[in-house]
Each structure stands twice: as structure tokens, then as C-alpha cells.
Coordinates of N, CA and C and ligand atoms in Angstrom, one line a residue:
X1 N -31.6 23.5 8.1 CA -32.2 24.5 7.3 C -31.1 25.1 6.3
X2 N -31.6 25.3 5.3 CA -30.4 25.9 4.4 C -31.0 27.4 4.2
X3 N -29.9 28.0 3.9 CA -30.4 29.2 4.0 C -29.2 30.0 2.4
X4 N -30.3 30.8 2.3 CA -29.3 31.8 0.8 C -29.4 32.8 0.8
X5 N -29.1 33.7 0.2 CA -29.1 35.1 0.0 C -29.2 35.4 -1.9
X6 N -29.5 35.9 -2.1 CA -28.7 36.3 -4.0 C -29.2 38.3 -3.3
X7 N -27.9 39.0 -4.2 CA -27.8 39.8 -3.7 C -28.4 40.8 -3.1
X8 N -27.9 40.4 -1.9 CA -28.5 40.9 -0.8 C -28.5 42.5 -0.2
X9 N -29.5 43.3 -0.4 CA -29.0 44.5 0.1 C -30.0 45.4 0.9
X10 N -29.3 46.2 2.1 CA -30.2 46.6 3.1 C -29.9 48.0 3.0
X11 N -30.9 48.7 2.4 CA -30.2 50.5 2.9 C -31.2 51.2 3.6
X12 N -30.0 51.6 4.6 CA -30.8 52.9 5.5 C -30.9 54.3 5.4
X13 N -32.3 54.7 5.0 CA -31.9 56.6 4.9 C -32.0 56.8 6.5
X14 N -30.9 58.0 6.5 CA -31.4 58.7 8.1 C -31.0 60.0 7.4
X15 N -32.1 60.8 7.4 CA -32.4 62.2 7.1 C -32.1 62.2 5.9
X16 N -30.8 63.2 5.2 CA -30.6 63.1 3.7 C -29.6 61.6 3.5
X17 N -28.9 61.3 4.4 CA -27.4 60.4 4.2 C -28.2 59.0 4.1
X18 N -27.9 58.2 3.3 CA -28.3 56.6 2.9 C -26.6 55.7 3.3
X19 N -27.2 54.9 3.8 CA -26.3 54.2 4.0 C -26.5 52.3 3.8
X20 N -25.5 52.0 2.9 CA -25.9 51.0 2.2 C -24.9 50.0 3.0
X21 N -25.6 49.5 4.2 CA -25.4 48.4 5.4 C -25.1 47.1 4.8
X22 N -26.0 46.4 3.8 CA -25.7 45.5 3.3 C -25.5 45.8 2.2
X23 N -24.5 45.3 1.4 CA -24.4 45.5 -0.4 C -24.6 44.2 -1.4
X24 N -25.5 44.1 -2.0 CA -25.6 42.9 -3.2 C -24.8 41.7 -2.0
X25 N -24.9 41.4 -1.6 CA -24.4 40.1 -0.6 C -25.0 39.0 -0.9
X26 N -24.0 37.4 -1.6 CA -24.5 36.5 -1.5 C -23.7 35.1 -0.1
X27 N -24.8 35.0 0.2 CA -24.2 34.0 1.3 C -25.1 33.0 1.1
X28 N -24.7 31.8 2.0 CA -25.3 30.1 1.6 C -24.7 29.8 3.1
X29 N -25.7 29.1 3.6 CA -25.5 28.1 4.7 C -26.1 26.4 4.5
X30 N -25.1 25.6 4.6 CA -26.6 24.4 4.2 C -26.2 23.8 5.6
X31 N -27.2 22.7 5.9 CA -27.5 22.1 7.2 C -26.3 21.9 7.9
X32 N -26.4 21.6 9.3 CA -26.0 21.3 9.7 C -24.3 22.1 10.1
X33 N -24.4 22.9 9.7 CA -22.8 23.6 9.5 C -22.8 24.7 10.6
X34 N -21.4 24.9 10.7 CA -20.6 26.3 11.5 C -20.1 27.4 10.8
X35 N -21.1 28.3 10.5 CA -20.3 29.4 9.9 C -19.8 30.9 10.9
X36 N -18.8 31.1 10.6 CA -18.7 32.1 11.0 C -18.7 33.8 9.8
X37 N -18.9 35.2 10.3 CA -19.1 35.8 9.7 C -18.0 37.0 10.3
X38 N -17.1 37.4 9.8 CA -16.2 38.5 10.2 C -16.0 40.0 9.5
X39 N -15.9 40.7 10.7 CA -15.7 41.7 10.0 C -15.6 43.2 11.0
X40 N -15.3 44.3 10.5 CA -14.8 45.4 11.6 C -16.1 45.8 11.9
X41 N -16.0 46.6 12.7 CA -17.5 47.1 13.6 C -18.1 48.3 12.4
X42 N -19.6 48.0 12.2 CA -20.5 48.8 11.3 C -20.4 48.3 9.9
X43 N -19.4 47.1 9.4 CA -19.5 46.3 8.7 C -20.8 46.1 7.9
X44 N -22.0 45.3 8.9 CA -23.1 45.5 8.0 C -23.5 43.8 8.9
X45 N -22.6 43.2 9.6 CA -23.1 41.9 10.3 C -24.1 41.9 10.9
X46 N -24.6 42.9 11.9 CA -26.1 42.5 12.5 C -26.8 42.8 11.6
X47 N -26.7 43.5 10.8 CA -27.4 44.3 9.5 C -27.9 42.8 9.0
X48 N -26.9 41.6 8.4 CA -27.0 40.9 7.6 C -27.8 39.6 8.4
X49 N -27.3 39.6 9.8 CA -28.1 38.5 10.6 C -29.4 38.6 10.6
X50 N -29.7 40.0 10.9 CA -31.2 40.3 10.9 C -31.9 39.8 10.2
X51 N -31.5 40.3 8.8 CA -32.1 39.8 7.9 C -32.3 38.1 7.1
X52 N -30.9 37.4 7.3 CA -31.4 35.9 7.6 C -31.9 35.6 9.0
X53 N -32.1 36.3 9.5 CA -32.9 35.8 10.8 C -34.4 36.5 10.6
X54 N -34.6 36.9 9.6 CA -36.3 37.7 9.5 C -37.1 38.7 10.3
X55 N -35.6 39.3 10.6 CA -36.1 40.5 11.7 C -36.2 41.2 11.3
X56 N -35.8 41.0 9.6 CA -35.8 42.7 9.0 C -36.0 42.5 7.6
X57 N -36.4 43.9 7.0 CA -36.5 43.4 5.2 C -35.5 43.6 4.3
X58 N -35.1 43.2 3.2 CA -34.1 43.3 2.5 C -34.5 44.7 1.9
X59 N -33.7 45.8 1.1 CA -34.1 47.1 0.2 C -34.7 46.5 -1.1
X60 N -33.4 45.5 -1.5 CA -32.8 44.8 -2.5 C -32.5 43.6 -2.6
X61 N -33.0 42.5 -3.4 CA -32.5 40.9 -3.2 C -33.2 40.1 -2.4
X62 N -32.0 38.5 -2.4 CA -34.0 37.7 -1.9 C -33.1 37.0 -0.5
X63 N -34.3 36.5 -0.1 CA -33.2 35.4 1.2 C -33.9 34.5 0.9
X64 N -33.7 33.4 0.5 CA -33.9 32.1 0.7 C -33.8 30.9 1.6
X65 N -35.2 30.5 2.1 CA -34.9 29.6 3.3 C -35.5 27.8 2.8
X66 N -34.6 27.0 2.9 CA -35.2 25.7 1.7 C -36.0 25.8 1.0
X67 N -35.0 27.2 -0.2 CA -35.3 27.1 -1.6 C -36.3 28.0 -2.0
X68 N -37.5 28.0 -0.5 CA -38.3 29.3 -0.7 C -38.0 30.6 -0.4
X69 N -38.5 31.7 -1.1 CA -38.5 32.8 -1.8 C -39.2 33.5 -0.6
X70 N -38.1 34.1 0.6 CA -39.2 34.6 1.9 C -39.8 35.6 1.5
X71 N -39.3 36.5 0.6 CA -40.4 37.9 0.4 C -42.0 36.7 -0.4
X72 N -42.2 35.8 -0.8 CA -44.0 35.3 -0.7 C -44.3 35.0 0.6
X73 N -43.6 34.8 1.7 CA -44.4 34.6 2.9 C -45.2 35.6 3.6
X74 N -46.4 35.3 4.3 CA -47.3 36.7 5.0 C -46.2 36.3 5.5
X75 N -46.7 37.5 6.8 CA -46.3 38.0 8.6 C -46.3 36.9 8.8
X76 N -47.4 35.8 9.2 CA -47.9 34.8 10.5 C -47.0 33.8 9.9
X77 N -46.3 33.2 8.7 CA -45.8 32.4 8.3 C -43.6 32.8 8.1
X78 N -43.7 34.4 8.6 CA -42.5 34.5 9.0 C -42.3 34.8 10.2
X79 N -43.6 34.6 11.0 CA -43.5 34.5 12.8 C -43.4 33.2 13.1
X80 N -43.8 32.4 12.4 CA -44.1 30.9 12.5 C -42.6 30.2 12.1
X81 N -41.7 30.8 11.4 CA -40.2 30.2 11.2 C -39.3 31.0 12.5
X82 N -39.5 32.1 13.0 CA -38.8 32.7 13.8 C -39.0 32.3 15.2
X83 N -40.0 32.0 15.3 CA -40.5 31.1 16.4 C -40.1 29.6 16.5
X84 N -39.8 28.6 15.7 CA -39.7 27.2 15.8 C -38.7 26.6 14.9
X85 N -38.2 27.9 13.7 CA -37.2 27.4 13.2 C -35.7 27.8 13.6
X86 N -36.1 29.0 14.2 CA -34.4 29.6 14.3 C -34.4 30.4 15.5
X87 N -33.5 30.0 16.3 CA -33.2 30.6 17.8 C -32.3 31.8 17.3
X88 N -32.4 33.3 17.5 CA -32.0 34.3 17.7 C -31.3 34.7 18.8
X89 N -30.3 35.0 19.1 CA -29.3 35.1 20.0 C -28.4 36.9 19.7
X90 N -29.6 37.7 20.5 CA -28.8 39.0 20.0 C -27.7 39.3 20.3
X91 N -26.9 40.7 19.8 CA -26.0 41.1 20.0 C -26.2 41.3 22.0
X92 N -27.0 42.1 21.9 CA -27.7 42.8 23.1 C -28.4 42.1 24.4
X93 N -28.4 40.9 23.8 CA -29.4 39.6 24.5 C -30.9 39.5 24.4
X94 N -31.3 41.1 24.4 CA -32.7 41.3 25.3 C -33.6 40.5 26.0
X95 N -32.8 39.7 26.7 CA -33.7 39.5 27.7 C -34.7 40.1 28.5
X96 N -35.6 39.8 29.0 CA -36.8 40.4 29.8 C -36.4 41.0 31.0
X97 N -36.5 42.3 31.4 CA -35.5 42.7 32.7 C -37.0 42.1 33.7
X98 N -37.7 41.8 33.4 CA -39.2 41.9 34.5 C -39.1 40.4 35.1
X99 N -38.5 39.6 33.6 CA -38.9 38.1 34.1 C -38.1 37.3 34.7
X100 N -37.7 36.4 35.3 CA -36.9 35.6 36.2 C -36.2 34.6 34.6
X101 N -35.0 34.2 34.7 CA -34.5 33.4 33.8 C -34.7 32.2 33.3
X102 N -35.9 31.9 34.6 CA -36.7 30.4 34.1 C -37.9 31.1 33.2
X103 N -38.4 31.9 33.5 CA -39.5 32.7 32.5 C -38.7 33.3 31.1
X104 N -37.7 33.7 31.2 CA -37.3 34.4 29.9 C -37.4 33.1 28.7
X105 N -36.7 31.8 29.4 CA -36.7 30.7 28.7 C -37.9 29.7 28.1
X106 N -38.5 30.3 29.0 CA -39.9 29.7 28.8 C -40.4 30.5 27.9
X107 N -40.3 31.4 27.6 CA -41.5 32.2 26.8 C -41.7 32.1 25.6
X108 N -40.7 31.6 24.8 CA -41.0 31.1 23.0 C -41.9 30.0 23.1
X109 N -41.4 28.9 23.8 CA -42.7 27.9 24.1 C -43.9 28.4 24.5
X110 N -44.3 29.1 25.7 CA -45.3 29.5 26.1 C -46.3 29.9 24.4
X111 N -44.9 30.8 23.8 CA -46.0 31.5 22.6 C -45.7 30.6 21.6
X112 N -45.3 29.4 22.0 CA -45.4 28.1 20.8 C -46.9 27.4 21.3
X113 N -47.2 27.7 22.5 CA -49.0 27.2 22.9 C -48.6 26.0 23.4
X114 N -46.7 25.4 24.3 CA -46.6 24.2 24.7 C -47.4 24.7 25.8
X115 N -47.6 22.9 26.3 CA -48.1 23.1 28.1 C -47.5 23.6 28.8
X116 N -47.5 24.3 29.8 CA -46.6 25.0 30.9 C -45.7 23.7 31.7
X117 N -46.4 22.8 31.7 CA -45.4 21.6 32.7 C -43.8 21.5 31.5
X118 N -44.1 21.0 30.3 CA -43.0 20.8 29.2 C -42.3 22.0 29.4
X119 N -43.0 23.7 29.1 CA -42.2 24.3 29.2 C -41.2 24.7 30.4
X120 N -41.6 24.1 31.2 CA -40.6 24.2 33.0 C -39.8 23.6 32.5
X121 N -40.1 22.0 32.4 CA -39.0 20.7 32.5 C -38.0 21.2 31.5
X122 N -38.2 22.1 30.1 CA -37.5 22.1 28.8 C -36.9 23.0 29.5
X123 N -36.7 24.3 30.1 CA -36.4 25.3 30.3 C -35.4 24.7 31.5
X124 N -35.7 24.2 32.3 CA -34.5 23.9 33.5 C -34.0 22.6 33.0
X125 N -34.4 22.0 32.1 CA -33.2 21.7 31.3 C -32.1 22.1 30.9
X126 N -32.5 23.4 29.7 CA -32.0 23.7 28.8 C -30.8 24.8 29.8
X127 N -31.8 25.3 30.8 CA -30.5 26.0 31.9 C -29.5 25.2 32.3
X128 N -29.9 23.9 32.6 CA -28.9 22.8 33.5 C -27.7 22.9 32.2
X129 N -27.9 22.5 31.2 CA -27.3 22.3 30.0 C -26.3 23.7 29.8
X130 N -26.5 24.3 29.8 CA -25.7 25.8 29.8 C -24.9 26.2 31.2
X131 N -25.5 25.4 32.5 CA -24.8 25.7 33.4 C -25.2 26.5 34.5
X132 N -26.5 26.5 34.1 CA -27.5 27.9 34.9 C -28.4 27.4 35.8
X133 N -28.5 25.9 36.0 CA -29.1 25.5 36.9 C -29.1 25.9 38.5
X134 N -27.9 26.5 39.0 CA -28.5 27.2 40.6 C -28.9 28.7 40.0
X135 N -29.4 29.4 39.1 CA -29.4 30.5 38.9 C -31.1 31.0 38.2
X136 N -31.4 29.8 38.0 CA -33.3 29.9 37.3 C -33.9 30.9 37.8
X137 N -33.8 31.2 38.9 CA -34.7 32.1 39.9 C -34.5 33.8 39.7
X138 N -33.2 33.7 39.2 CA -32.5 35.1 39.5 C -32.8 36.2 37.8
X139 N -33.0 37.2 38.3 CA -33.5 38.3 37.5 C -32.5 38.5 36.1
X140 N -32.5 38.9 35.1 CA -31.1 39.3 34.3 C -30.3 40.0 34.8
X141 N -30.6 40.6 35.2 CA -29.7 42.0 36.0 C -29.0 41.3 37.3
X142 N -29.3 40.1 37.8 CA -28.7 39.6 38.8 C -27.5 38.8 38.8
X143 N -27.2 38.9 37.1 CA -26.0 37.7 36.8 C -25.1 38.8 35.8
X144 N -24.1 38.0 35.4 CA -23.1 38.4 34.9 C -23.6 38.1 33.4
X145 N -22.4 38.8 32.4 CA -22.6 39.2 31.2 C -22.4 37.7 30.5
X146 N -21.6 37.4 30.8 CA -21.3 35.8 30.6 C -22.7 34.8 30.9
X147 N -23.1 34.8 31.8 CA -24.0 34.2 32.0 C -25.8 34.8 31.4
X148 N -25.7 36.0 31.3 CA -26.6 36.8 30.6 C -26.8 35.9 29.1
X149 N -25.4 35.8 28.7 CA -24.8 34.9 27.3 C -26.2 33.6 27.0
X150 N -25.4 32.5 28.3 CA -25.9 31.7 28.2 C -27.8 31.4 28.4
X151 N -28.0 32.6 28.9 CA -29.6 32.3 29.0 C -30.3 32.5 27.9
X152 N -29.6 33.8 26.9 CA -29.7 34.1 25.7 C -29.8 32.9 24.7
X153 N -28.9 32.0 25.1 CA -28.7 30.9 24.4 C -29.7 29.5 24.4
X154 N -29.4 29.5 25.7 CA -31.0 28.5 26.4 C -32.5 29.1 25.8
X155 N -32.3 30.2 25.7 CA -33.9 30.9 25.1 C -33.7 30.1 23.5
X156 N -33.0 31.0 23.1 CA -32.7 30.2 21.5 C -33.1 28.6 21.1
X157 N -32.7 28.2 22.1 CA -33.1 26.8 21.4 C -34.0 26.4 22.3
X158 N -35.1 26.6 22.9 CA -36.6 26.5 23.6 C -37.2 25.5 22.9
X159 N -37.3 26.5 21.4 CA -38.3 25.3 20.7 C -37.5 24.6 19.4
X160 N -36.6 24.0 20.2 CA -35.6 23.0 19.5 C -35.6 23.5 18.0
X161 N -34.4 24.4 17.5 CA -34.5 25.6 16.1 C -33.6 24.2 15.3
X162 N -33.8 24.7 13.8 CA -32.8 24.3 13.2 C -31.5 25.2 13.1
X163 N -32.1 26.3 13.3 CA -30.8 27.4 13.0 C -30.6 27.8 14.3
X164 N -29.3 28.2 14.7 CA -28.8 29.4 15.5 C -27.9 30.5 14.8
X165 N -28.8 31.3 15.4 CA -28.0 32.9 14.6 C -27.7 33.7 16.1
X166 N -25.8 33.7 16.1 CA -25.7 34.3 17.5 C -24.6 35.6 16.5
X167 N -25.0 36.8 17.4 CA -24.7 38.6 17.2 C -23.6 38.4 18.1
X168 N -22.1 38.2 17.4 CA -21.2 37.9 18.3 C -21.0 37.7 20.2
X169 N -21.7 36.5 19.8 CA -21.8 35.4 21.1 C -20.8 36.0 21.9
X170 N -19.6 36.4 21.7 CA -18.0 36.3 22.6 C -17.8 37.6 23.0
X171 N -19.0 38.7 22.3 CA -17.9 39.6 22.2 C -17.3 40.4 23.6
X172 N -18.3 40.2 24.9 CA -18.6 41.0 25.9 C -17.9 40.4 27.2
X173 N -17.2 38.9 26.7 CA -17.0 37.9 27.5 C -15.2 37.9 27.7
X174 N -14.3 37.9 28.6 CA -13.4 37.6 29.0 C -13.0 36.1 28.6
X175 N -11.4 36.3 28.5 CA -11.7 34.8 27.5 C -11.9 33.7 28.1
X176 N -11.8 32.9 29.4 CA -12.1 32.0 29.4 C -13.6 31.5 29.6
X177 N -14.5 32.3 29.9 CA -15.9 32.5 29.0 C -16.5 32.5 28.2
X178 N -15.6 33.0 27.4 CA -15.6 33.0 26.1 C -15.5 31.7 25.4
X179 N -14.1 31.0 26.1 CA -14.4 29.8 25.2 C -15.3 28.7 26.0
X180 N -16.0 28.9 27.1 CA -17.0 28.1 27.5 C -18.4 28.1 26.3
X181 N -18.3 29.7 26.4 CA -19.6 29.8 25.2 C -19.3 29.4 23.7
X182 N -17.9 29.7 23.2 CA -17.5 28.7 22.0 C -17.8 27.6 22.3
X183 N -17.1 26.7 23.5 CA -17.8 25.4 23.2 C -19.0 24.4 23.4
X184 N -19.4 25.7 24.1 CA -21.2 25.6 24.1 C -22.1 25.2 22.7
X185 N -21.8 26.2 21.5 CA -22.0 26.5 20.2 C -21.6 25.2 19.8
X186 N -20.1 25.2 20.3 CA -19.8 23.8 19.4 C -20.7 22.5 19.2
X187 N -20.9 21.8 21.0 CA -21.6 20.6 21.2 C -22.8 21.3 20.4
X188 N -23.4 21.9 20.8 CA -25.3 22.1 20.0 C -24.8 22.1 18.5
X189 N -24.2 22.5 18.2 CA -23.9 22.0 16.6 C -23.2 20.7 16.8
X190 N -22.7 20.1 17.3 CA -22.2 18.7 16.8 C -23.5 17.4 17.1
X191 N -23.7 18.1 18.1 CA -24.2 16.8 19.0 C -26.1 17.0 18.4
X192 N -27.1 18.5 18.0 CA -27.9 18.6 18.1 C -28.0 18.3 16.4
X193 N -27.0 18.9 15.9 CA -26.8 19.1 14.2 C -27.2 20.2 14.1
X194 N -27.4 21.1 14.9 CA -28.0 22.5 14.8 C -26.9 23.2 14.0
X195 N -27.5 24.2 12.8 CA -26.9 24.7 11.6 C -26.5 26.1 13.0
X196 N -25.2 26.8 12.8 CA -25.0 27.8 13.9 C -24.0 28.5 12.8
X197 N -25.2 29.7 12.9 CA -24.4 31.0 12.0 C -23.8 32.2 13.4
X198 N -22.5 32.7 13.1 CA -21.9 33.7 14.1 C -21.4 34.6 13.7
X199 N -21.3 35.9 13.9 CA -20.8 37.1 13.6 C -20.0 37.3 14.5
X200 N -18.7 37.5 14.3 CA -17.8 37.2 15.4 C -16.1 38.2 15.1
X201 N -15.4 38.7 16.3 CA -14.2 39.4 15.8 C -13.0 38.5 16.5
X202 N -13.7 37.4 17.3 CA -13.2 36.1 18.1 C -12.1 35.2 17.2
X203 N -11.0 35.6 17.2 CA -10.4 34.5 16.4 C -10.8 32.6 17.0
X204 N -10.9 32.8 18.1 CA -11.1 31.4 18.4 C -12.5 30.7 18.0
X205 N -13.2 31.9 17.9 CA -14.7 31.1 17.1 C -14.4 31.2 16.1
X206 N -13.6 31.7 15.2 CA -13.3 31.7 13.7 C -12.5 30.2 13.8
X207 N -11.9 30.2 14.3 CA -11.4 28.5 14.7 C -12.1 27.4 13.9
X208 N -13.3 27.7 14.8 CA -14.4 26.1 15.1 C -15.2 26.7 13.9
X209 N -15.2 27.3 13.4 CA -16.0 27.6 12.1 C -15.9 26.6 11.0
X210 N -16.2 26.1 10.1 CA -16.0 25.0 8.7 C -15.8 26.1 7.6
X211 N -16.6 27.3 8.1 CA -17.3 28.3 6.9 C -17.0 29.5 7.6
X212 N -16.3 30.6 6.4 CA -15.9 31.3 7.4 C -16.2 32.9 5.7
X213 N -17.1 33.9 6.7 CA -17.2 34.7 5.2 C -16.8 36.0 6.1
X214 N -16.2 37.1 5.2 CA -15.6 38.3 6.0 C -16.4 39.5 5.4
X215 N -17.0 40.1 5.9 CA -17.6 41.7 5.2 C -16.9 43.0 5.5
X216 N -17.3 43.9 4.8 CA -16.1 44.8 5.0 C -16.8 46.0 3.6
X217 N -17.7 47.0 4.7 CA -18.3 48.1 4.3 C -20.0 47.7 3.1
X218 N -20.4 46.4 4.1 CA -21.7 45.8 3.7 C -21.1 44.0 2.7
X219 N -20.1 44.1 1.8 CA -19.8 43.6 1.1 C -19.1 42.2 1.6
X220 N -19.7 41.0 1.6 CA -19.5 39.6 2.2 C -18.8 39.4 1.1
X221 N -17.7 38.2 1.6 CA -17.0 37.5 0.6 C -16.7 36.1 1.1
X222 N -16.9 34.8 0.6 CA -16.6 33.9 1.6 C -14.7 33.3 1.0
X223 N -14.6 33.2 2.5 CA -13.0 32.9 2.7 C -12.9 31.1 2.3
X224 N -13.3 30.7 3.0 CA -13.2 29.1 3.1 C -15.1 28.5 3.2
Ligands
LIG301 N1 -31.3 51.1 12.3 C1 -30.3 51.7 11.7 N2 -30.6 52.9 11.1 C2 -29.6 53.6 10.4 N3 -28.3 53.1 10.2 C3 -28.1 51.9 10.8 C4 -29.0 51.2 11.5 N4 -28.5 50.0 12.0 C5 -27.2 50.0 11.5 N5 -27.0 51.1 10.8 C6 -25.7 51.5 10.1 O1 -25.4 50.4 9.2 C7 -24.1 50.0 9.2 C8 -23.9 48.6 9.6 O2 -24.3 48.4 11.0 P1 -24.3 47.0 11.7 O3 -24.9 47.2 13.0 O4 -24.9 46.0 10.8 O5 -22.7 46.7 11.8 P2 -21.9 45.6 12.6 O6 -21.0 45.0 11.7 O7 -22.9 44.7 13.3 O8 -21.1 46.4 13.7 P3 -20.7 46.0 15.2 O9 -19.5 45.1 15.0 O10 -20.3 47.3 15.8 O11 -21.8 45.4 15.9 C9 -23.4 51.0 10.2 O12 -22.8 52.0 9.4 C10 -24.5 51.5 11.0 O13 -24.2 52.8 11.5
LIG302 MG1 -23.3 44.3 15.3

């Protein structure tokens, strides 16, 4: 999936004070790539993921997803890319505190209308794959932050995305965790071709990056 920006901008009022989160920001991802995105805390990164990820609306400017112009899409045709095109991987995780981690994984499928048998086999797959295989059963709150990571991750790509958009993947993780989940990111991008966008203060994921853009008080600039 390629993805664009032309100046991109997000502003929040809260009471009289506006605050301009994203500023005229142009960014470009094209297939298949690793970008990473840096920058100090309140920067404007989740700000900006959100919004290539269709969680949110721009104030100002366009986002572009292969070439189309997302402000003409209805609702059901930007539920319909968020659902099957692009695995979201929050800051936060949000995982389901209610459901078991074989359910949390399951559930984009379920509301993709696969059969429940595909979505077991896909899902304890996609656990096995991440490393979660003795752990399917166990609640979110029953695992570690690290592994919270990876279910987050396994949900993301359910309904096999072109994109991954991970809310600094590393940030919560001790490092040799850390770089399990870096190299996690890496294979699904090498091996799936999966396009993986990251907002990150991780020098070691800035590493494995190809594409690496820095923001700094809403305003993206790309480095390499
Ligand atoms: N929902 C909101 N309402 C009002 N202001 C917000 C909202 N979300 C973020 N902001 C403000 O927008 C700016 C950018 O926030 P954002 O969360 O995008 O930063 P960030 O780079 O992701 O920070 P961090 O590294 O701490 O996660 C900050 O000044 C923040 O206080
Ligand atoms: Mg953030």
C-alpha cells in the first residue's frame, strides 16, 4: 500500500488553547518498506499515525492511500480499509480486558464475517508465530507487557494487512524484548512484504528502518 500525506495538519482546541499536533506534514510510504518515525514525546506521532491509519480526521490536508483522495471515502469504505488493509498496533495495545488472547485475535476476522474454524486455525497460528502459543487461553492482564506487545501484533495482522502501523512497538519493553519485537517487525516485513510504519525513540528500531522521518513540535521532516 502506498500511502501519502500533502500537508498534513491536525489541530486540537481544548477550551480557548489550540494546539497544532500535526503541522502541514508531508510523508510517503510506498510498498513494501520500513519506516520509522522519531521524535520527543507530544511531538505529534500518534497524532500523525492516527491519521494514516484512519482513526482520525485531518483539520487540514489530504492523506492519500493508492493515489486515492481518503476525505471522498464514506465511513463503511474507511472501515473496510481499516479492517483488511492495515493492522493497527496501539500505543496502548487495547486489547479486550474481557476476552481471552485467542479471542482478542480472532476478532477482526470474526468482523471480517471469516468462518470461526479459519479464524481459530489463523489466530493460533498467528500466536504460535509471535511465541504465544502456551499462552491463548490466558486473559491480557495475565501476561506481561512484552507479550501484551505481541498479541497486539498477532491481532494486526488477522486479516493479513498490507500495512502495519505500530505506536512505538518498544517503548514499554526492556531491551532484550525489545529486540525480539524489533525482529518480529522485521521478518513480517521481509518475509510477508508487509509495508511497517513505526513511531519509535528505540535507536535499534531506527536501525532496521530504510526510511527514517523525525517530527519535532507537529513538523515531519524525512532524514534518509
Ligand atoms: N485528544 C487530544 N486532545 C487534545 N490534545 C491532544 C490530544 N491528543 C494529543 N494531544 C496533544 O497533541 C500533541 C501531540 O500529541 P501526540 O500524542 O501525537 O504526541 P506523541 O509524539 O505521540 O507523544 P508520546 O511520545 O508521548 O506518545 C501533544 O501536545 C498532546 O498534548
Ligand atoms: Mg504517542
Amino acid at each position: 500500500m502506498k500511502i501519502k500525506t500533502v500537508d498534513l495538519t491536525r489541530i486540537y482546541h481544548v477550551g480557548a488553547s489550540k494546539i497544532i499536533a500535526v503541522n502541514k506534514s508531508n510523508f510517503e510510504v510506498s510498498k513494501s518498506t520500513f519506516t520509522a518515525i522519531v521524535g520527543p514525546s507530544g511531538s505529534g506521532k500518534s497524532t500523525l499515525l492516527n491519521l494514516i491509519g484512519l482513526n482520525d480526521y485531518p483539520t487540514a490536508g489530504k492523506i492519500l492511500i493508492d493515489n486515492t483522495d481518503t476525505s471522498l471515502l464514506s465511513g463503511r469504505e474507511r472501515r473496510k480499509i481499516r479492517l483488511f488493509r492495515i493492522g493497527f498496533v496501539f500505543q496502548t495495545f487495547n486489547l479486550l480486558a474481557t476476552l481471552s488472547v485467542l479471542e482478542n485475535v480472532e476478532l477482526p476476522m470474526a468482523l471480517a464475517g471469516k468462518p470461526s474454524k479459519e479464524q481459530r486455525e489463523t489466530a493460533v497460528r498467528l500466536l504460535g508465530n509471535v511465541g504465544l502459543g502456551g499462552r491463548i487461553h490466558h486473559r491480557p492482564k495475565e501476561l506481561s507487557v512484552g507479550e501484551m506487545q505481541r498479541v497486539a501484533i498477532a491481532r494486526a495482522l488477522a486479516n493479513d494487512p498490507e500495512v502495519i502501523i505500530a505506536d512505538e512497538p518498544t517503548g514499554e519493553l526492556d531491551s532484550k524484548t525489545a529486540e525480539e519485537i524489533i525482529g518480529l517487525l522485521f521478518d513480517i516485513n521481509r518475509n510477508r512484504k508487509t509495508t511497517v510504519i513505526v513511531a519509535t525513540h528505540d535507536e535499534k528500531l531506527v536501525k532496521v528502518a530504510e526510511t527514517l522521518y523525525t517530527i519535532r513540535d507537529g513538523k515531519l521532516k524525512l532524514k534518509h
